[in-house]
C-alpha positions as CSV (number, residue, x, y, z in Angstrom):
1,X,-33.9,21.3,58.0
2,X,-30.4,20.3,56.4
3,X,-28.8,18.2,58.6
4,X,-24.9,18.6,59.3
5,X,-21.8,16.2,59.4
6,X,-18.6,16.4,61.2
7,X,-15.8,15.2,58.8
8,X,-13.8,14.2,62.0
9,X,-15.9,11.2,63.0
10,X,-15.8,8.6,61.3
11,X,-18.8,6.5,59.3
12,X,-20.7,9.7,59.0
13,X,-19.5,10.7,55.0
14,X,-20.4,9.0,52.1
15,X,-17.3,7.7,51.1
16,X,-15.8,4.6,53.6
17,X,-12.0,5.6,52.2
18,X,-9.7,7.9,52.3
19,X,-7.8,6.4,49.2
20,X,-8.4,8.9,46.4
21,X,-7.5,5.5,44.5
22,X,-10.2,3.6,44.9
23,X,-12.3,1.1,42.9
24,X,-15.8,1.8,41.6
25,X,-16.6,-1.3,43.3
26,X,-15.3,0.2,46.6
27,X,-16.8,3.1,46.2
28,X,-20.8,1.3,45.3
29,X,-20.3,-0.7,48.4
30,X,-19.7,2.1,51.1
31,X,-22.7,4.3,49.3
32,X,-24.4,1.7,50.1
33,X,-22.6,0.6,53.7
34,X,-23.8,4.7,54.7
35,X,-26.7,5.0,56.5
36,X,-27.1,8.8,55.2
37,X,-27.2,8.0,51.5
38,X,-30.7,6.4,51.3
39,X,-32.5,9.7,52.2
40,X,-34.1,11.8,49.6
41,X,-33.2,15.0,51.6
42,X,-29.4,15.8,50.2
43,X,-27.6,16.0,53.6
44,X,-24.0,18.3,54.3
45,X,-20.6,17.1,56.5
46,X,-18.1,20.2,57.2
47,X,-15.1,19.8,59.6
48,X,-15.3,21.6,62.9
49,X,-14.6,25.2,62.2
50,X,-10.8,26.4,62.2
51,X,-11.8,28.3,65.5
52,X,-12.1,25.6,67.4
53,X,-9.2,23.7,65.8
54,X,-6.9,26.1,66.9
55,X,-7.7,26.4,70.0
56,X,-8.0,22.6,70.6
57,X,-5.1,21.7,73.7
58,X,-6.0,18.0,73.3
59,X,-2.5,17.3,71.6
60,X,-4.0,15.7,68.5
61,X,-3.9,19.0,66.4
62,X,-0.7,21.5,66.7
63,X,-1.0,25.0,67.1
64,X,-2.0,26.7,63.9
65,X,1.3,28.6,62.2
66,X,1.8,31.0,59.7
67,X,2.7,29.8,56.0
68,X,2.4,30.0,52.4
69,X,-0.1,28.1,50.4
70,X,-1.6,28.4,46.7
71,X,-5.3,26.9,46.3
72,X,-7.8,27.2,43.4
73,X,-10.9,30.1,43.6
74,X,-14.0,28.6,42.9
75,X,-16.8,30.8,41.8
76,X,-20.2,29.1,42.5
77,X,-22.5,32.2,41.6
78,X,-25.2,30.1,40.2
79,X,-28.6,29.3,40.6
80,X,-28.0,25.5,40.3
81,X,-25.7,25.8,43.5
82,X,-25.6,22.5,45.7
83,X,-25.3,24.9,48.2
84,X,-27.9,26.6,50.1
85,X,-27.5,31.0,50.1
86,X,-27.8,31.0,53.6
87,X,-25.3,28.5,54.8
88,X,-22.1,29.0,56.0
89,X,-20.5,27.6,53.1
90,X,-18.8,30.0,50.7
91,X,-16.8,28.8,47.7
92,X,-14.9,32.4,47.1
93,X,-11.9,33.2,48.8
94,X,-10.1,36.0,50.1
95,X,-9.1,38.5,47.5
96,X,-5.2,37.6,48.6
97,X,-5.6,34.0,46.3
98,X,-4.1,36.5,43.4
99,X,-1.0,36.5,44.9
100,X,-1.3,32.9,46.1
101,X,-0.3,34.3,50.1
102,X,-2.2,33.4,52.3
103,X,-2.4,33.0,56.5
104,X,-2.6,29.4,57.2
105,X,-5.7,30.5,59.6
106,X,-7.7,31.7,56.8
107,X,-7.1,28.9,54.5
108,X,-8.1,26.5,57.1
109,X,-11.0,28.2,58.1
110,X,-12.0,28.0,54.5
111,X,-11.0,24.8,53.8
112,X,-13.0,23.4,57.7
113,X,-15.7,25.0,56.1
114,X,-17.0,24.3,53.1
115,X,-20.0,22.0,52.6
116,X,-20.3,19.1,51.0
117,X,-23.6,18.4,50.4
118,X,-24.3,13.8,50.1
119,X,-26.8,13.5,47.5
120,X,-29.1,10.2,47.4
121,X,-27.6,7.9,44.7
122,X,-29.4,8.8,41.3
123,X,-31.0,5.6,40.9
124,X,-32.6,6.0,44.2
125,X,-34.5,9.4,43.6
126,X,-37.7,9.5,41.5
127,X,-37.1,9.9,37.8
128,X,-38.9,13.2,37.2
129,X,-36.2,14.1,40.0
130,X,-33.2,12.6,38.5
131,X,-32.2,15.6,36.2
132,X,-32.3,17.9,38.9
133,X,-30.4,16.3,40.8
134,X,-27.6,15.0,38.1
135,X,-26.7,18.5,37.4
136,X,-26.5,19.6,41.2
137,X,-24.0,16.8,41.6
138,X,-22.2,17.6,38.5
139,X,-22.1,21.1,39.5
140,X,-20.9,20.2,42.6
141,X,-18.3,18.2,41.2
142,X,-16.9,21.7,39.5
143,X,-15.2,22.4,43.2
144,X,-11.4,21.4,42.6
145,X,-9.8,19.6,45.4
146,X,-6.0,20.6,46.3
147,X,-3.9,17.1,46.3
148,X,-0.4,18.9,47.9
149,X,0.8,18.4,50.7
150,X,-0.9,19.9,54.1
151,X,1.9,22.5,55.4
152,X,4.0,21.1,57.8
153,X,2.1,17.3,57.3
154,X,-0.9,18.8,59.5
155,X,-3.1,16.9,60.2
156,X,-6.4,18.4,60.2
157,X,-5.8,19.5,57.0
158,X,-4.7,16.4,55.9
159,X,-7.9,14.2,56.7
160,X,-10.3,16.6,55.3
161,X,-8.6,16.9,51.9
162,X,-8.7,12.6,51.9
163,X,-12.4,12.9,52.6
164,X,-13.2,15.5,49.9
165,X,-11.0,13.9,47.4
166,X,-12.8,10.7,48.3
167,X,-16.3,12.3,48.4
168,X,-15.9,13.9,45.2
169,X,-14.6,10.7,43.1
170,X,-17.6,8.9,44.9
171,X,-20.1,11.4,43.4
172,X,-18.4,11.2,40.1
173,X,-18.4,7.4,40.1
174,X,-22.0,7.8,41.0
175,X,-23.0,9.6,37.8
176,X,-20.8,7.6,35.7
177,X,-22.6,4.1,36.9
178,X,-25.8,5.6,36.3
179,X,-25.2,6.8,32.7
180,X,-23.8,3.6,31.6
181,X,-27.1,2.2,31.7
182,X,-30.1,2.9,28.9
183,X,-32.3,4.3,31.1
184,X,-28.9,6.9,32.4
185,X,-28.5,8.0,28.7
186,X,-31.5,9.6,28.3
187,X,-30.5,12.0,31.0
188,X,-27.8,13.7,28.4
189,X,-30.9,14.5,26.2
190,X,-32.3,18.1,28.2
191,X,-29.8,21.0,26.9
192,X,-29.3,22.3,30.5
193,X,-27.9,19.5,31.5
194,X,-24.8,19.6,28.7
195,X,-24.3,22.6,29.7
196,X,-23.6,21.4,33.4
197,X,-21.5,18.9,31.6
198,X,-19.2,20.7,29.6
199,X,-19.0,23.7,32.1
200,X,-17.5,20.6,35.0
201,X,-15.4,19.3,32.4
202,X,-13.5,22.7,31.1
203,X,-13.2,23.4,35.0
204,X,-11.5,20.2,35.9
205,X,-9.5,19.5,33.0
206,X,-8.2,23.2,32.0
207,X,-5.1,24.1,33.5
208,X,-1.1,25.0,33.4
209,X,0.7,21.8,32.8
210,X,3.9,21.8,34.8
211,X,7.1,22.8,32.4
212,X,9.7,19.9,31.4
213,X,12.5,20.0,32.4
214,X,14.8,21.2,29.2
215,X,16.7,17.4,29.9
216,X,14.1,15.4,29.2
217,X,14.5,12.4,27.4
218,X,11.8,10.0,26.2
219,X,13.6,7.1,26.2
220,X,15.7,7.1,29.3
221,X,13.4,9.0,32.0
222,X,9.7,8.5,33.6
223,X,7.0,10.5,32.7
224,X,5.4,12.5,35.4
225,X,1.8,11.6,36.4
226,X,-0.6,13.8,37.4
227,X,-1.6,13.7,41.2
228,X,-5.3,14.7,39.9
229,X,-5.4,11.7,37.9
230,X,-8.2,10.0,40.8
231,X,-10.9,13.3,39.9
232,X,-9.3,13.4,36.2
233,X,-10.2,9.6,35.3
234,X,-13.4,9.7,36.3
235,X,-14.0,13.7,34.6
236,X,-13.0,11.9,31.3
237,X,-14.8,8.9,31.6
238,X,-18.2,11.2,32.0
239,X,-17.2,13.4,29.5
240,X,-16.8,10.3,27.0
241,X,-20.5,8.6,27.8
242,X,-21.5,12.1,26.7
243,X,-19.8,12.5,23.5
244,X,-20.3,8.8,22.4
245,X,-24.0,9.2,23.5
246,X,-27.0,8.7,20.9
247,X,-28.9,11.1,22.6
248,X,-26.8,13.9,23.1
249,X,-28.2,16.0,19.5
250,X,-25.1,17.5,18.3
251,X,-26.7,20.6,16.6
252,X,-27.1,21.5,20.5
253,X,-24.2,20.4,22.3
254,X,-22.3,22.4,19.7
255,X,-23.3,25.4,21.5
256,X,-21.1,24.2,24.3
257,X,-18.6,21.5,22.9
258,X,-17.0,25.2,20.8
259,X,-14.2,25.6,19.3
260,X,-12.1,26.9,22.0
261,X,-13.2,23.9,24.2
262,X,-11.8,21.5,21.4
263,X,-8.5,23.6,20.9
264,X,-8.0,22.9,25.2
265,X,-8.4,19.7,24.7
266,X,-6.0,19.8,21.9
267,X,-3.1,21.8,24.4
268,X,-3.6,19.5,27.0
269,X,-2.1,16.4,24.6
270,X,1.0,17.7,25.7
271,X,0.7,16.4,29.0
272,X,3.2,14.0,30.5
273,X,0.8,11.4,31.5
274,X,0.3,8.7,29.2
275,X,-3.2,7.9,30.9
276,X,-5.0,11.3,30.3
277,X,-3.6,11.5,26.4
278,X,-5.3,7.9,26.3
279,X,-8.4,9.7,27.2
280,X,-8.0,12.8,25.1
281,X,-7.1,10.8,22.0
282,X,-10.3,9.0,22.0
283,X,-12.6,12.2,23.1
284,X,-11.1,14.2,20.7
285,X,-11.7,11.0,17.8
286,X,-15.0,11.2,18.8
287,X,-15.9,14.5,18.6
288,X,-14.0,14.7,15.5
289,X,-16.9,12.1,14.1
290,X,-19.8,13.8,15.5
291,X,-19.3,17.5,15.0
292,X,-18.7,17.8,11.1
293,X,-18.6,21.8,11.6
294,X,-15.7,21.2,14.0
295,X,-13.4,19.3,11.6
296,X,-11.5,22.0,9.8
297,X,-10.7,23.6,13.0
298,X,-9.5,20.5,14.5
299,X,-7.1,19.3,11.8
300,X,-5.6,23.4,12.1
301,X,-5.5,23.6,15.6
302,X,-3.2,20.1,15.2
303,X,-0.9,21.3,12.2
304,X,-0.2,24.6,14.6
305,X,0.9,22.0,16.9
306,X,2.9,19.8,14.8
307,X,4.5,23.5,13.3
308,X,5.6,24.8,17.2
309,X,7.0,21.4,17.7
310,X,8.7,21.2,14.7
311,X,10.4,25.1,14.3
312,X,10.3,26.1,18.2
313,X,9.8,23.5,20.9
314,X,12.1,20.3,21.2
315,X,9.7,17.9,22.6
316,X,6.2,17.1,23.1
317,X,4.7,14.8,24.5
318,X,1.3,13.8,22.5
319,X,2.8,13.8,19.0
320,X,2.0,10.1,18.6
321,X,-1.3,10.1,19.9
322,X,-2.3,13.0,17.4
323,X,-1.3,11.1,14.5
324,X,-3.3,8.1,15.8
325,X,-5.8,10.0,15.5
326,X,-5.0,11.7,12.1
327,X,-4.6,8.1,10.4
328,X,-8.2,7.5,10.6
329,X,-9.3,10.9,9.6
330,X,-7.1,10.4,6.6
331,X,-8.6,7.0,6.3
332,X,-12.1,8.9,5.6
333,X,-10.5,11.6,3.0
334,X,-12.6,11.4,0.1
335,X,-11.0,10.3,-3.6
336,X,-9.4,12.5,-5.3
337,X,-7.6,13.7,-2.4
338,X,-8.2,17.5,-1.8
339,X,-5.2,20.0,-2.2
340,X,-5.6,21.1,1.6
341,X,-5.3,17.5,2.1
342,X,-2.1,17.0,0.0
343,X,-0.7,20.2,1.5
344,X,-1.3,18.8,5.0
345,X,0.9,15.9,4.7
346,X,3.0,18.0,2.9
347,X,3.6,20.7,4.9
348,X,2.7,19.0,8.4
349,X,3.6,15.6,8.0
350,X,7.0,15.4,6.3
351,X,8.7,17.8,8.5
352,X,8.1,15.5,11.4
353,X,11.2,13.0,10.1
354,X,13.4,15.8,11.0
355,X,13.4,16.0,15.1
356,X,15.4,14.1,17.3
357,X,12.8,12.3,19.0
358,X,11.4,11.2,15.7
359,X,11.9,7.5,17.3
360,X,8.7,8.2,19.6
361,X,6.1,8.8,16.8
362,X,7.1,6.8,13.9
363,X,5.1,3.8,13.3
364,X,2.3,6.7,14.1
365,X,3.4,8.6,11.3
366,X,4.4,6.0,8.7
367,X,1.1,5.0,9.1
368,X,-0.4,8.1,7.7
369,X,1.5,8.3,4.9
370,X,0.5,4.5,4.0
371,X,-3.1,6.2,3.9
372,X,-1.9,8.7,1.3
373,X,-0.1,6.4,-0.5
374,X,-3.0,4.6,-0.8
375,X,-5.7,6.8,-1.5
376,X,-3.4,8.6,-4.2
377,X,-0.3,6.2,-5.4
378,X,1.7,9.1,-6.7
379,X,2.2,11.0,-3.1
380,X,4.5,8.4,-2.7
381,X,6.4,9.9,-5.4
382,X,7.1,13.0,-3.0
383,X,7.3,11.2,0.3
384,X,10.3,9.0,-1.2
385,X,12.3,11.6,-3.0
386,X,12.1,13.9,0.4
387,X,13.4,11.0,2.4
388,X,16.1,10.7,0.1
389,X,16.5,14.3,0.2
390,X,16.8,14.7,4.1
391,X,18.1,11.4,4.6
392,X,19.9,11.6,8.4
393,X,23.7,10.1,6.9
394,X,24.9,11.1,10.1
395,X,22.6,9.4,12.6
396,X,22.4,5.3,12.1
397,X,19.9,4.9,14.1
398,X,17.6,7.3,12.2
399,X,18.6,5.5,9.2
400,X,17.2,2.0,10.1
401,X,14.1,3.8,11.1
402,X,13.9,5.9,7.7
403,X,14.3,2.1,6.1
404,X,11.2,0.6,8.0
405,X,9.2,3.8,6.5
406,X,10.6,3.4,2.9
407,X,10.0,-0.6,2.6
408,X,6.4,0.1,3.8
409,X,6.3,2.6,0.9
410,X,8.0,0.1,-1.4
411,X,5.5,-2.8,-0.9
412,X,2.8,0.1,-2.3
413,X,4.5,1.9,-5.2
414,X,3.0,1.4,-8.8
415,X,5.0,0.2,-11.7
416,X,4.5,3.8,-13.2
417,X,5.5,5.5,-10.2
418,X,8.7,3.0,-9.8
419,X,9.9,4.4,-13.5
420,X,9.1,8.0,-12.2
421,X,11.6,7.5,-9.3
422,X,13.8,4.5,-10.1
423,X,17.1,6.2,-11.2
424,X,16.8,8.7,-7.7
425,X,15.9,5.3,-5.5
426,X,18.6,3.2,-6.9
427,X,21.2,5.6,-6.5
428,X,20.4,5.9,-2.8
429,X,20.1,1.9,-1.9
430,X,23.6,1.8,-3.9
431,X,24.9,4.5,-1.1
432,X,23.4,3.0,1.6
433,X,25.0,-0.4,0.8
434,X,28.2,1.0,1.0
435,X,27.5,2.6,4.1
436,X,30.7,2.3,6.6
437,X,27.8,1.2,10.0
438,X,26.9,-2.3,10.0
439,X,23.3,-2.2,11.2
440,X,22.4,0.4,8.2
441,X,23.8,-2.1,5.8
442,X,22.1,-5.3,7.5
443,X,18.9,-3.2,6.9
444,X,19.1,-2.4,3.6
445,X,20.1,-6.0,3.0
446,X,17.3,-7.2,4.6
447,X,15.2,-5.3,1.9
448,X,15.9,-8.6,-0.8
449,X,14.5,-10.7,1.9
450,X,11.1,-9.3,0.9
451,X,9.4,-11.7,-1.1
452,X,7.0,-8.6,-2.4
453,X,10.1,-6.6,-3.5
454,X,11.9,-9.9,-5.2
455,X,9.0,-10.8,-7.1
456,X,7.2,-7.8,-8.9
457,X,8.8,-4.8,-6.5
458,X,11.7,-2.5,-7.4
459,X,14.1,-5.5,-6.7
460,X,12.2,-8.0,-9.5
461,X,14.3,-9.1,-12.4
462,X,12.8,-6.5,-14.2
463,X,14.5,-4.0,-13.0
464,X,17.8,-6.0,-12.5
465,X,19.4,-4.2,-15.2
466,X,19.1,-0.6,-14.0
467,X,19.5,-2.1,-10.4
468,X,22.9,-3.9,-10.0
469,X,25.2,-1.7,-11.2
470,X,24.7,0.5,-8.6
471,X,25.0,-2.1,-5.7
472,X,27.5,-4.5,-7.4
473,X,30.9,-2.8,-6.0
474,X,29.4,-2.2,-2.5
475,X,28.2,-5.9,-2.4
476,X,30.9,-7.0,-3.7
477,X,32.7,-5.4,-0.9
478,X,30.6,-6.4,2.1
479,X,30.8,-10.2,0.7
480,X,34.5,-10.2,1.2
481,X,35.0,-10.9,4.5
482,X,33.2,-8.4,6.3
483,X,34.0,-7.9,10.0
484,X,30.2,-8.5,10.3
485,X,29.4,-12.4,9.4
486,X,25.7,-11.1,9.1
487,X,26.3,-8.4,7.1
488,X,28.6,-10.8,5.0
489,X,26.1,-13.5,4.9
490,X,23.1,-11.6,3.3
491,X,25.4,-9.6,0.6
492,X,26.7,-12.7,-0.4
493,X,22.8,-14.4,-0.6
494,X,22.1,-11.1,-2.4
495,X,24.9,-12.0,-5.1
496,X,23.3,-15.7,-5.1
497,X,20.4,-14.2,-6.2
498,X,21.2,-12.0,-8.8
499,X,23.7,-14.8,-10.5
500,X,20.2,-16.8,-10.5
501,X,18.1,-14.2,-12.2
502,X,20.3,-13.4,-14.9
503,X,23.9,-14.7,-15.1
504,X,25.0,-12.6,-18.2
505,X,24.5,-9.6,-16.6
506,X,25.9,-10.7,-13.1
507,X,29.2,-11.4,-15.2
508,X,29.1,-8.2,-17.2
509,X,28.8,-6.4,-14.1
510,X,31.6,-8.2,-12.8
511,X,34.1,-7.4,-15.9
512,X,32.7,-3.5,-15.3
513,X,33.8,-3.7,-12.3
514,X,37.6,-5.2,-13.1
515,X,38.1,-3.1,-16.1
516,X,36.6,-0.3,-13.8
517,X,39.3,-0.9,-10.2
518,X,42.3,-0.9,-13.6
519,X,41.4,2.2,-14.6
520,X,41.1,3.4,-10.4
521,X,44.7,1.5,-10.5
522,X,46.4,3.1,-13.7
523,X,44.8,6.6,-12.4
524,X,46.6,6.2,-9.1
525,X,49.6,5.4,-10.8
526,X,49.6,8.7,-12.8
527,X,49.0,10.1,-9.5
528,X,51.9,8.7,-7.6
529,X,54.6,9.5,-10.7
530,X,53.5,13.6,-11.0
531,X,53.8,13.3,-7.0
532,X,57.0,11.8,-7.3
533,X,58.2,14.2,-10.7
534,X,57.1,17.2,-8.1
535,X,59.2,16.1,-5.5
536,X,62.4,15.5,-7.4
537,X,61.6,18.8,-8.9
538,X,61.8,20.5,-5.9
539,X,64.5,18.9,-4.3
540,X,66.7,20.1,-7.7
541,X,65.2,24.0,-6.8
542,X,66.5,23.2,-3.3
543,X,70.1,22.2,-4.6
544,X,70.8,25.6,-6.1
């Protein structure tokens, strides 16, 4: 006959803690600190009943009072129940959860009640057993644990929802340690048992992220983690030995690893917490990898995300972690790129320069392009002339970012592509040269300090010619004493070098440029004598 626990006394549970927190490590050496865990029998602790609770007088437990409390329904209508049908255990509750009311006497009385059932460790059990077993504590493991606050700090309610969080992290822990040997993998192999695993997963991991605050900055405040994170970790860390798994057949598990599962997984990147994208980032890579039919639908359910980001949210939080994951699925695209593919970055990509927060994501993103560029050198052809054609003038800070992205695209463009786009490109380093904010012009500056560019790049002696005109006068300008000594400094080691590639043209330049401010002067002159004609003109209307 099942044996019982109290969850009041102490020693009696599996778990030795009541920090949801803990270690793996902490959590091996109490399973194997309890006396009850050795038994092949699986074994159950409840707390007293919420009866006797409240009418405890001993001082320890206050008087019972009426409030309002949300918790999670569970539905454990299935035959692979840890539970047994005739114990007083009962996962449903009342019909009020709807409306998330609830007596503080019934949700005790539920909460007192339910049965945890202590499972022997897996690698304890016989192993025609084990698989049994691994899917009644994963099932198990599908009951979600409330980590708020008990109303008005009680404490009865308090200690059991330590124990269960504790207990249930300690089961999880259990299965994790036992599938990360050889002998654990082959348990991922019957089909029943994904199942089990993808059905505890979506119920864990699938719910309402908490809405940001419309102030939210990236930069300035904290990120909100999750108070699941203790059950979440180890959810994700199973779920991952599964999908990396040799003997998980994925003709089968794509039965249950479906498209809607990958599209939740896709949602919840929006979370705040860096630690769960972390997670979903590499699930998502992997499944990515392993279920080909899956692809398509993937790289769609991410453009629909980068689209509501870009044309109706303001902020998301897993932006950067997508695109991690999208420069190594570009990586794979097969030569000659495919016009889905070119549409993609396109369509997808290029519009991500354009939010505020672009700062977050974009080394992520100027990685991807690199991919394009390099899989097809003339994309970089379209990604340089619609930099130059939504260049932020307005924001300096955006601009020394936009920079960083174009030199990277600079160091790859082709000869023939540099003809294509040279008149467009050398127009724009000209302006941006001249611009009024020092750090835009140090950065553009810095561009000659490339040794790439200098010697066969768009900056060579080559292309001198079409090049310095357009950057003489601005130069020429910063060099003379500029309030910035840096800014000075490199425009003048800029002139240095041009004088050194080819010193005819550095002088013809020059005499353009002198011949050019006398013309400026003689036009302002003209300007100043019809202003001055007008005037005495109108002071002769005013004398009559």
């Amino acid at each position: 006959m099942m044996k019982r626990f109290n969850n009041t006394s102490s020693g009696r549970h599996r778990s030795g803690s009541n920090d949801s927190n803990c270690s793996a490590e902490e959590e091996n050496a109490t399973r194997s600190a309890s006396p009850a865990t050795h038994a092949h029998s699986p074994k159950k602790f409840t707390l007293t009943n919420a009866k006797k609770l409240s009418s405890s007088n001993n001082g320890s437990i206050s008087p019972i009072p009426t409030t309002k409390i949300s918790i999670t329904p569970q539905n454990n209508n299935d035959e692979n129940s840890p539970t047994t049908p005739n114990s007083r255990n009962s996962f449903k509750m009342p019909k009020n959860d709807l409306l998330g009311v609830f007596d503080r006497n019934i949700l005790l009385k539920e909460e007192l009640n339910r049965q945890w059932i202590t499972y022997p460790s897996l690698k304890d059990v016989d192993p025609s057993k084990r698989d049994e077993l691994f899917r009644k504590i994963v099932k198990q493991c599908e009951i979600l644990c409330s980590f708020d606050e008990a109303p008005d700090n009680d404490p009865a309610l308090t200690e059991l929802r330590k124990k269960a969080h504790t207990f249930k992290r300690s089961s999880l822990l259990d299965c994790v340690e036992y599938v990360n040997t050889p002998e654990g993998q082959k348990i991922f192999t019957p089909e029943s048992t994904m199942q089990s695993i993808v059905r505890m997963v979506q119920v864990n991991i699938h719910r309402a992220l908490p809405p940001r605050t419309k102030d939210f900055d990236v930069e300035e405040d904290e990120p909100t983690l999750d108070k699941k994170w203790p059950h979440l970790q180890v959810v994700y860390e199973l779920f991952l030995r599964f999908v990396v798994s040799a003997e998980v057949n994925a003709k089968v598990a794509k039965k249950y690893i479906t498209q809607e599962f990958c599209l939740t997984l896709i949602n919840l990147f929006d979370t705040e917490d860096p630690r769960e994208r972390d997670y979903l980032k590499t699930i998502l890579h992997r499944i990515y990898g392993k279920f080909m039919t899956h692809r398509a639908y993937i790289r769609k359910y991410i453009s629909n995300v980068f689209y509501t980001f870009i044309y109706e949210q303001e902020y998301h939080s897993g932006i950067g972690e997508l695109l991690e994951i999208l420069g190594s699925i570009i990586n794979g695209f097969a030569i000659p790129l495919k016009q889905e593919h070119t549409q993609f970055m396109q369509k997808a990509l290029m519009p991500l320069h354009k939010p505020k927060c672009f700062a977050a994501y974009q080394q992520q993103l100027s990685f991807c392009l690199i991919q394009y560029v390099e899989k097809d050198p003339d994309t970089a052809i379209f990604i340089l002339r619609n930099l130059i054609e939504i260049w932020p003038w307005v924001n300096s800070q955006k601009q020394v970012l936009y920079l960083n992205e174009v030199e990277e695209l600079l160091e790859l463009l082709g000869f023939d592509q540099l003809l294509v786009i040279k008149k467009e490109l050398f127009d724009h380093l000209g302006r941006l040269v001249g611009c009024a904010h020092f750090q835009v012009s140090e950065r553009v500056l810095c561009l000659w300090n490339n040794t790439h560019l200098v010697n066969s790049g768009c900056l060579s002696r080559q292309l001198a010619a079409d090049l310095l005109p357009k950057i003489f006068a601005p130069l020429l300008t910063k060099s003379e004493n500029h309030w910035n000594t840096i800014v000075e400094g490199l425009a003048r080691s800029v002139q240095k070098l041009y004088q050194e590639f080819d010193p005819a043209l550095y002088d013809s330049c020059a005499a353009d440029h002198e011949a050019g401010l006398l013309v400026n002067l003689a036009e302002e002159r003209i300007t100043e004598n019809t202003l001055d004609k007008w005037a005495e003109l109108e002071q002769q209307r005013a004398a009559k």
